[in-house]
Amino acid sequence: MTSIGIIGSKGRMGHALVNAIGERDELDHAGGVDQDDDLEELLSHSDVLVDFSSPAGLGKRMELCAKAGKPILIGTTGLEPAHHLSIDDAASTIAVLQTGNTSLGVNMLAALVKEAASRLGDDWDIEIVEMHHRHKVDAPSGTAILLGEAAAEGRGINLDEHSERGRDGQTGARARGAIGFASLRGGSVAGDHQVILATDEERIELGHRAENRMIFARGAIKAALWLMKQKPGRYDMADMLGLK
């Protein structure tokens, strides 16, 4: 049996991951840790780790996984440049899959967004609208950023240099070629994302609606099992789905 350890086991995704593991007879839940728990003990019982905890302490977690030689999937959102550097360092020793969303549908959506952005000129404005439950603490969502990066890659531009966020007041006209973001929060929404490509007199709308958090858990488990077969390196869901 394959033993899967969960980092962030007490969160919503942690509980969903336990249920997803329980759906498959060939899998075993190795246990879970949360803040201040003993990750080294969990590593000794796990074949692969899945992390949906907070960004705090990610660097240390990556060091321990690399030291133990255990692959890890990181679904934690709200990462900053320093976190990505620690992921890159660990990926020289172990296989690491980092993603803003583990839904298979969302990652197929990202592929469609990239294709559309690559085919249409910058006279097509791109807006990304996302909505999540009232408890989500980061914005835009990791999925919205994933979709924005797909659009930017399709256009061959840098997202950080061409994104517009948090419009309020007299902002002036929309910049040509910008990728806009809008974040909505409320209720118990698991995750709604819409990418709008709009030009004069026509509009394309591509979207995904998550009806249950289990879609993310099942996608994460599938990706974690795939990751175990990979060489050391940094991967994403597009790699797992063969979209590259």
Short mmCIF file of C-alpha atoms in Angstrom, two decimals, residues 29-193:
data_model
loop_
_atom_site.label_atom_id
_atom_site.label_comp_id
_atom_site.label_asym_id
_atom_site.label_seq_id
_atom_site.Cartn_x
_atom_site.Cartn_y
_atom_site.Cartn_z
CA HIS A 29 -3.40 7.46 5.48
CA ALA A 30 0.01 7.72 7.17
CA GLY A 31 -1.19 10.47 9.48
CA GLY A 32 -1.23 14.24 9.57
CA VAL A 33 0.53 17.18 11.13
CA ASP A 34 -0.35 20.78 11.75
CA GLN A 35 1.53 23.75 13.13
CA ASP A 36 4.17 22.76 15.70
CA ASP A 37 3.62 19.01 15.16
CA ASP A 38 6.46 16.59 14.45
CA LEU A 39 6.87 16.44 10.67
CA GLU A 40 9.94 14.21 10.90
CA GLU A 41 7.87 11.48 12.56
CA LEU A 42 5.25 11.70 9.81
CA LEU A 43 7.94 11.55 7.12
CA SER A 44 9.21 8.27 8.51
CA HIS A 45 5.79 6.68 7.91
CA SER A 46 4.96 8.30 4.54
CA ASP A 47 5.79 7.50 0.93
CA VAL A 48 4.61 10.92 -0.28
CA LEU A 49 3.40 14.12 1.39
CA VAL A 50 0.53 16.45 0.49
CA ASP A 51 0.68 19.99 1.93
CA PHE A 52 -2.40 22.22 2.12
CA SER A 53 -1.30 24.16 5.19
CA SER A 54 -0.23 27.81 5.49
CA PRO A 55 2.82 29.42 3.85
CA ALA A 56 4.43 29.95 7.28
CA GLY A 57 7.17 27.41 7.83
CA LEU A 58 7.16 26.14 4.25
CA GLY A 59 10.93 26.56 3.94
CA LYS A 60 11.56 24.29 6.92
CA ARG A 61 9.07 21.72 5.64
CA MET A 62 10.85 21.64 2.29
CA GLU A 63 14.21 21.11 4.00
CA LEU A 64 12.87 18.17 6.01
CA CYS A 65 11.22 16.54 2.98
CA ALA A 66 14.43 16.90 0.96
CA LYS A 67 16.48 15.46 3.81
CA ALA A 68 14.12 12.47 4.08
CA GLY A 69 14.02 12.02 0.30
CA LYS A 70 10.21 12.15 0.22
CA PRO A 71 8.30 13.72 -2.70
CA ILE A 72 5.75 16.37 -1.82
CA LEU A 73 2.76 18.02 -3.46
CA ILE A 74 2.21 21.62 -2.37
CA GLY A 75 -1.30 22.99 -2.75
CA THR A 76 -0.76 25.81 -0.27
CA THR A 77 -1.68 29.21 -1.74
CA GLY A 78 -0.48 32.73 -0.93
CA LEU A 79 3.17 31.87 -1.62
CA GLU A 80 5.78 34.60 -1.95
CA PRO A 81 9.09 34.64 -3.88
CA ALA A 82 11.04 33.28 -0.88
CA HIS A 83 8.73 30.26 -0.73
CA HIS A 84 9.32 29.51 -4.39
CA LEU A 85 13.08 29.67 -3.83
CA SER A 86 12.81 27.05 -1.08
CA ILE A 87 10.74 24.86 -3.42
CA ASP A 88 13.38 25.21 -6.14
CA ASP A 89 16.11 24.22 -3.69
CA ALA A 90 14.25 21.11 -2.56
CA ALA A 91 13.43 20.16 -6.16
CA SER A 92 17.13 19.56 -6.81
CA THR A 93 16.85 16.56 -4.46
CA ILE A 94 13.22 15.40 -4.56
CA ALA A 95 10.21 15.56 -6.85
CA VAL A 96 7.98 18.53 -5.95
CA LEU A 97 4.64 19.43 -7.52
CA GLN A 98 3.44 22.94 -6.68
CA THR A 99 0.08 24.20 -7.90
CA GLY A 100 -2.59 26.74 -7.09
CA ASN A 101 -5.32 24.19 -7.82
CA THR A 102 -5.42 20.38 -7.96
CA SER A 103 -8.72 20.12 -9.84
CA LEU A 104 -8.28 18.36 -13.17
CA GLY A 105 -10.99 20.58 -14.66
CA VAL A 106 -9.32 23.81 -13.57
CA ASN A 107 -6.02 22.76 -15.08
CA MET A 108 -7.73 21.90 -18.36
CA LEU A 109 -9.30 25.38 -18.18
CA ALA A 110 -5.83 26.89 -17.78
CA ALA A 111 -4.74 25.11 -20.96
CA LEU A 112 -7.71 26.57 -22.83
CA VAL A 113 -6.98 30.05 -21.50
CA LYS A 114 -3.36 29.82 -22.60
CA GLU A 115 -4.41 28.71 -26.08
CA ALA A 116 -6.98 31.50 -26.42
CA ALA A 117 -4.56 34.16 -25.20
CA SER A 118 -1.89 32.96 -27.63
CA ARG A 119 -4.29 33.20 -30.59
CA LEU A 120 -5.93 36.54 -29.81
CA GLY A 121 -4.21 39.93 -29.79
CA ASP A 122 -3.90 42.34 -26.89
CA ASP A 123 -6.97 44.18 -28.18
CA TRP A 124 -8.79 41.39 -26.34
CA ASP A 125 -8.98 42.42 -22.67
CA ILE A 126 -8.59 39.59 -20.16
CA GLU A 127 -10.40 39.68 -16.82
CA ILE A 128 -10.32 36.93 -14.18
CA VAL A 129 -13.14 36.82 -11.64
CA GLU A 130 -13.07 34.43 -8.67
CA MET A 131 -15.34 33.78 -5.71
CA HIS A 132 -14.66 31.74 -2.58
CA HIS A 133 -16.11 31.15 0.88
CA ARG A 134 -15.99 33.87 3.51
CA HIS A 135 -13.12 32.21 5.41
CA LYS A 136 -10.51 32.36 2.62
CA VAL A 137 -7.66 34.62 3.71
CA ASP A 138 -5.70 35.28 0.47
CA ALA A 139 -6.69 37.11 -2.70
CA PRO A 140 -6.57 36.70 -5.60
CA SER A 141 -6.93 32.96 -5.18
CA GLY A 142 -4.11 30.66 -6.17
CA THR A 143 -6.33 29.40 -8.98
CA ALA A 144 -6.93 32.92 -10.29
CA ILE A 145 -3.18 33.49 -10.36
CA LEU A 146 -2.70 30.13 -12.10
CA LEU A 147 -5.17 31.23 -14.77
CA GLY A 148 -3.52 34.63 -15.04
CA GLU A 149 -0.14 33.00 -15.51
CA ALA A 150 -1.62 30.78 -18.23
CA ALA A 151 -2.93 33.85 -20.04
CA ALA A 152 0.37 35.68 -19.64
CA GLU A 153 2.32 32.68 -20.91
CA GLY A 154 0.05 32.47 -23.91
CA ARG A 155 0.84 36.09 -24.70
CA GLY A 156 4.52 35.80 -23.90
CA ILE A 157 4.42 38.46 -21.17
CA ASN A 158 5.21 38.71 -17.46
CA LEU A 159 2.06 38.58 -15.33
CA ASP A 160 3.49 40.76 -12.54
CA GLU A 161 4.18 43.54 -15.06
CA HIS A 162 0.77 43.34 -16.75
CA SER A 163 -1.77 42.67 -13.99
CA GLU A 164 -4.39 45.05 -12.59
CA ARG A 165 -5.85 44.39 -9.14
CA GLY A 166 -8.02 46.15 -6.60
CA ARG A 167 -9.49 48.88 -8.80
CA ASP A 168 -11.16 51.65 -6.80
CA GLY A 169 -11.86 55.31 -7.41
CA GLN A 170 -10.53 57.24 -10.40
CA THR A 171 -8.26 54.57 -11.82
CA GLY A 172 -8.11 55.85 -15.37
CA ALA A 173 -8.69 53.82 -18.50
CA ARG A 174 -7.83 50.14 -18.61
CA ALA A 175 -4.25 49.52 -19.80
CA ARG A 176 -4.01 47.77 -23.15
CA GLY A 177 -2.87 44.17 -22.70
CA ALA A 178 -3.48 44.13 -18.94
CA ILE A 179 -4.81 41.05 -17.16
CA GLY A 180 -7.34 42.11 -14.55
CA PHE A 181 -8.37 40.35 -11.34
CA ALA A 182 -11.50 40.63 -9.20
CA SER A 183 -11.99 38.68 -5.96
CA LEU A 184 -15.36 37.99 -4.33
CA ARG A 185 -15.88 36.43 -0.89
CA GLY A 186 -19.03 35.07 0.70
CA GLY A 187 -20.99 32.11 1.96
CA SER A 188 -19.59 28.61 1.54
CA VAL A 189 -18.49 28.76 -2.12
CA ALA A 190 -15.86 26.09 -2.76
CA GLY A 191 -14.47 27.94 -5.77
CA ASP A 192 -15.87 29.70 -8.85
CA HIS A 193 -13.54 31.04 -11.57
#
